[in-house]
């Protein structure tokens, strides 16, 4: 889902450069790139931003990520790509280590406090194939000073406790930076709810 988006922000570990990859999103001017390196305790040890243009079917090298001496053994790289009005067009998140592939330091991470609220309603669709739909959203806010890593949403039936499938999410299995708020939209067919009302279960590596 991330890698195939029309306009994409990424870290290239081969040369440590941040890149804007424009597959088929048209031409953009004045894009803002923001990158940060964050320790497992939530402290930001490096941050940089800049303005760049992007034309279709190109990859733009923006700047290289730097890892200062105070970086923790395991750390995170967070990237944002926004337009001139501040709208997020792409974002990305990486778990990295001073020793390649060694992320054992994550075991000592503090628990993150994520506030969750949800709102759903059944919508009369009128389709002869699928029938009525449930639609709604889940809002998550990281109220702690550490990242909430590998956050997963799961919708189950409130009455029977079983997972409702198929479930269509705008995003899932993501990470939230300290203070970050994210809205995820969901929908599913009423026939798949087995007569249950929905219940959202949120899990994560350090939740």
CSV table of C-alpha atoms in Angstrom, one decimal:
chain,number,residue,atom,x,y,z
A,1,UNK,CA,0.0,0.0,0.0
A,2,UNK,CA,2.8,2.5,0.9
A,3,UNK,CA,5.3,1.6,-1.8
A,4,UNK,CA,2.7,1.6,-4.6
A,5,UNK,CA,1.1,5.0,-3.9
A,6,UNK,CA,1.3,7.5,-6.8
A,7,UNK,CA,3.4,10.0,-4.8
A,8,UNK,CA,5.7,8.4,-2.2
A,9,UNK,CA,8.3,9.5,0.4
A,10,UNK,CA,11.0,7.0,1.3
A,11,UNK,CA,14.4,6.4,2.9
A,12,UNK,CA,17.0,4.7,0.7
A,13,UNK,CA,19.3,2.8,3.1
A,14,UNK,CA,21.8,2.2,0.4
A,15,UNK,CA,22.9,5.9,0.5
A,16,UNK,CA,20.8,7.2,3.4
A,17,UNK,CA,19.0,9.7,1.2
A,18,UNK,CA,15.4,10.7,1.5
A,19,UNK,CA,13.6,10.4,-1.8
A,20,UNK,CA,10.3,11.6,-3.4
A,21,UNK,CA,9.1,8.9,-5.8
A,22,UNK,CA,6.5,10.1,-8.3
A,23,UNK,CA,5.0,7.3,-10.2
A,24,UNK,CA,2.0,8.9,-11.8
A,25,UNK,CA,0.8,11.7,-9.6
A,26,UNK,CA,1.4,14.6,-12.0
A,27,UNK,CA,3.7,17.6,-11.3
A,28,UNK,CA,4.0,19.1,-7.9
A,29,UNK,CA,5.8,22.3,-6.9
A,30,UNK,CA,6.8,23.4,-3.4
A,31,UNK,CA,6.5,20.1,-1.7
A,32,UNK,CA,7.7,20.1,1.9
A,33,UNK,CA,9.8,17.1,3.1
A,34,UNK,CA,10.3,16.6,6.9
A,35,UNK,CA,12.5,13.9,8.3
A,36,UNK,CA,13.4,13.0,11.9
A,37,UNK,CA,15.4,10.4,13.8
A,38,UNK,CA,13.9,9.5,17.1
A,39,UNK,CA,15.2,7.3,19.9
A,40,UNK,CA,13.2,4.6,21.6
A,41,UNK,CA,12.5,7.0,24.5
A,42,UNK,CA,10.9,9.5,22.1
A,43,UNK,CA,13.7,12.0,22.0
A,44,UNK,CA,14.4,13.5,18.6
A,45,UNK,CA,18.1,13.4,17.9
A,46,UNK,CA,18.1,14.7,14.3
A,47,UNK,CA,15.6,16.6,12.2
A,48,UNK,CA,15.6,18.3,8.8
A,49,UNK,CA,13.1,19.7,6.3
A,50,UNK,CA,13.2,21.3,2.9
A,51,UNK,CA,11.2,22.3,-0.1
A,52,UNK,CA,11.3,20.4,-3.4
A,53,UNK,CA,9.5,20.0,-6.8
A,54,UNK,CA,8.5,16.7,-8.2
A,55,UNK,CA,7.5,15.8,-11.8
A,56,UNK,CA,5.8,12.6,-12.9
A,57,UNK,CA,7.8,9.5,-13.4
A,58,UNK,CA,10.9,10.8,-11.5
A,59,UNK,CA,12.7,10.2,-8.2
A,60,UNK,CA,14.1,13.2,-6.4
A,61,UNK,CA,16.9,12.9,-3.9
A,62,UNK,CA,16.3,15.4,-1.2
A,63,UNK,CA,18.9,15.1,1.5
A,64,UNK,CA,20.8,12.4,3.5
A,65,UNK,CA,19.7,11.3,7.0
A,66,UNK,CA,22.3,11.8,9.7
A,67,UNK,CA,22.7,9.6,12.8
A,68,UNK,CA,24.4,11.6,15.6
A,69,UNK,CA,26.4,9.9,18.3
A,70,UNK,CA,23.5,10.1,20.8
A,71,UNK,CA,21.3,7.9,18.7
A,72,UNK,CA,20.0,4.8,20.5
A,73,UNK,CA,20.9,1.3,19.4
A,74,UNK,CA,17.4,0.9,18.0
A,75,UNK,CA,15.8,4.1,16.6
A,76,UNK,CA,13.1,5.3,14.3
A,77,UNK,CA,13.0,7.3,11.1
A,78,UNK,CA,9.8,9.2,10.4
A,79,UNK,CA,9.1,11.0,7.1
A,80,UNK,CA,6.4,13.4,6.1
A,81,UNK,CA,5.6,14.8,2.6
A,82,UNK,CA,3.2,17.7,2.6
A,83,UNK,CA,1.9,20.1,0.0
A,84,UNK,CA,2.1,23.9,0.2
A,85,UNK,CA,-1.1,24.0,2.3
A,86,UNK,CA,0.2,21.5,4.9
A,87,UNK,CA,-1.8,18.5,3.7
A,88,UNK,CA,-0.1,15.2,4.1
A,89,UNK,CA,0.4,13.5,0.8
A,90,UNK,CA,2.7,10.7,2.0
A,91,UNK,CA,4.4,9.5,5.2
A,92,UNK,CA,6.6,6.7,6.1
A,93,UNK,CA,8.2,5.0,9.2
A,94,UNK,CA,11.2,2.9,9.6
A,95,UNK,CA,12.8,0.9,12.4
A,96,UNK,CA,16.5,1.0,12.2
A,97,UNK,CA,19.5,-0.1,14.3
A,98,UNK,CA,23.1,0.9,14.8
A,99,UNK,CA,23.8,-2.9,14.2
A,100,UNK,CA,22.0,-4.1,11.1
A,101,UNK,CA,19.0,-6.2,11.9
A,102,UNK,CA,19.4,-5.9,15.7
A,103,UNK,CA,16.3,-4.3,17.2
A,104,UNK,CA,16.5,-5.9,20.6
A,105,UNK,CA,16.5,-2.6,22.4
A,106,UNK,CA,12.8,-2.2,21.6
A,107,UNK,CA,12.1,-4.7,24.3
A,108,UNK,CA,12.8,-2.0,26.9
A,109,UNK,CA,10.5,0.6,25.4
A,110,UNK,CA,8.0,2.3,27.6
A,111,UNK,CA,4.3,1.7,27.1
A,112,UNK,CA,2.5,4.2,24.9
A,113,UNK,CA,-0.9,5.7,25.9
A,114,UNK,CA,-3.2,5.8,22.9
A,115,UNK,CA,-6.6,7.3,23.2
A,116,UNK,CA,-9.2,5.6,20.9
A,117,UNK,CA,-12.6,6.7,19.9
A,118,UNK,CA,-14.9,5.3,17.2
A,119,UNK,CA,-18.1,6.0,15.4
A,120,UNK,CA,-20.1,3.6,13.1
A,121,UNK,CA,-23.4,3.6,11.4
A,122,UNK,CA,-25.3,1.2,9.2
A,123,UNK,CA,-26.0,2.6,5.8
A,124,UNK,CA,-28.8,1.3,3.5
A,125,UNK,CA,-27.0,0.4,0.3
A,126,UNK,CA,-29.8,-1.2,-1.7
A,127,UNK,CA,-27.3,-3.4,-3.5
A,128,UNK,CA,-28.7,-6.8,-4.5
A,129,UNK,CA,-25.2,-8.3,-4.3
A,130,UNK,CA,-23.9,-7.2,-0.9
A,131,UNK,CA,-26.8,-5.4,0.8
A,132,UNK,CA,-26.4,-2.8,3.5
A,133,UNK,CA,-23.0,-1.6,4.7
A,134,UNK,CA,-21.5,-0.4,7.9
A,135,UNK,CA,-19.3,2.7,7.7
A,136,UNK,CA,-17.4,4.7,10.2
A,137,UNK,CA,-14.0,5.8,11.5
A,138,UNK,CA,-11.6,5.3,14.4
A,139,UNK,CA,-9.6,8.2,15.8
A,140,UNK,CA,-6.3,7.3,17.6
A,141,UNK,CA,-4.2,9.8,19.5
A,142,UNK,CA,-0.8,9.0,21.0
A,143,UNK,CA,-0.9,11.0,24.3
A,144,UNK,CA,2.5,9.7,25.5
A,145,UNK,CA,6.1,10.8,25.0
A,146,UNK,CA,7.2,7.7,23.1
A,147,UNK,CA,6.1,6.3,19.7
A,148,UNK,CA,3.3,3.8,19.6
A,149,UNK,CA,4.8,1.1,17.3
A,150,UNK,CA,3.0,-1.4,15.1
A,151,UNK,CA,-0.5,-0.3,16.0
A,152,UNK,CA,-3.2,-2.7,14.7
A,153,UNK,CA,-6.9,-2.2,14.5
A,154,UNK,CA,-9.2,-5.2,14.6
A,155,UNK,CA,-13.0,-5.1,14.5
A,156,UNK,CA,-14.9,-8.0,16.2
A,157,UNK,CA,-18.5,-8.7,16.9
A,158,UNK,CA,-19.5,-7.3,20.3
A,159,UNK,CA,-21.8,-10.2,20.9
A,160,UNK,CA,-19.8,-13.2,19.8
A,161,UNK,CA,-16.2,-11.8,19.9
A,162,UNK,CA,-15.3,-13.1,16.5
A,163,UNK,CA,-13.5,-11.1,13.9
A,164,UNK,CA,-15.6,-9.4,11.2
A,165,UNK,CA,-14.2,-10.2,7.7
A,166,UNK,CA,-13.7,-8.9,5.1
A,167,UNK,CA,-13.0,-5.5,6.6
A,168,UNK,CA,-11.8,-2.5,4.5
A,169,UNK,CA,-9.4,-0.1,6.2
A,170,UNK,CA,-7.8,3.1,4.8
A,171,UNK,CA,-4.8,2.1,6.9
A,172,UNK,CA,-3.6,-0.4,9.5
A,173,UNK,CA,-0.4,-1.7,11.1
A,174,UNK,CA,1.0,1.8,11.5
A,175,UNK,CA,3.0,3.8,14.1
A,176,UNK,CA,2.1,7.0,15.9
A,177,UNK,CA,4.6,9.6,17.0
A,178,UNK,CA,4.2,11.4,20.3
A,179,UNK,CA,1.2,13.7,20.1
A,180,UNK,CA,0.2,12.4,16.7
A,181,UNK,CA,-3.5,11.8,15.9
A,182,UNK,CA,-4.7,9.6,13.1
A,183,UNK,CA,-8.2,8.9,11.6
A,184,UNK,CA,-8.8,5.5,10.0
A,185,UNK,CA,-12.0,5.0,7.9
A,186,UNK,CA,-13.6,1.5,7.8
A,187,UNK,CA,-16.4,-0.2,6.0
A,188,UNK,CA,-17.8,-3.7,5.9
A,189,UNK,CA,-20.9,-5.5,4.7
A,190,UNK,CA,-23.7,-5.9,7.2
A,191,UNK,CA,-24.2,-9.6,6.1
A,192,UNK,CA,-20.6,-10.3,7.4
A,193,UNK,CA,-21.4,-8.9,10.9
A,194,UNK,CA,-23.5,-11.9,11.8
A,195,UNK,CA,-26.1,-9.7,13.5
A,196,UNK,CA,-23.3,-8.2,15.8
A,197,UNK,CA,-22.7,-4.6,16.6
A,198,UNK,CA,-19.0,-3.7,16.1
A,199,UNK,CA,-16.3,-3.5,18.8
A,200,UNK,CA,-12.8,-2.1,18.0
A,201,UNK,CA,-9.8,-3.8,19.6
A,202,UNK,CA,-6.5,-1.9,19.3
A,203,UNK,CA,-3.2,-3.6,19.9
A,204,UNK,CA,0.5,-2.8,19.3
A,205,UNK,CA,4.1,-3.6,20.2
A,206,UNK,CA,4.2,-1.3,23.2
A,207,UNK,CA,0.5,-0.8,24.0
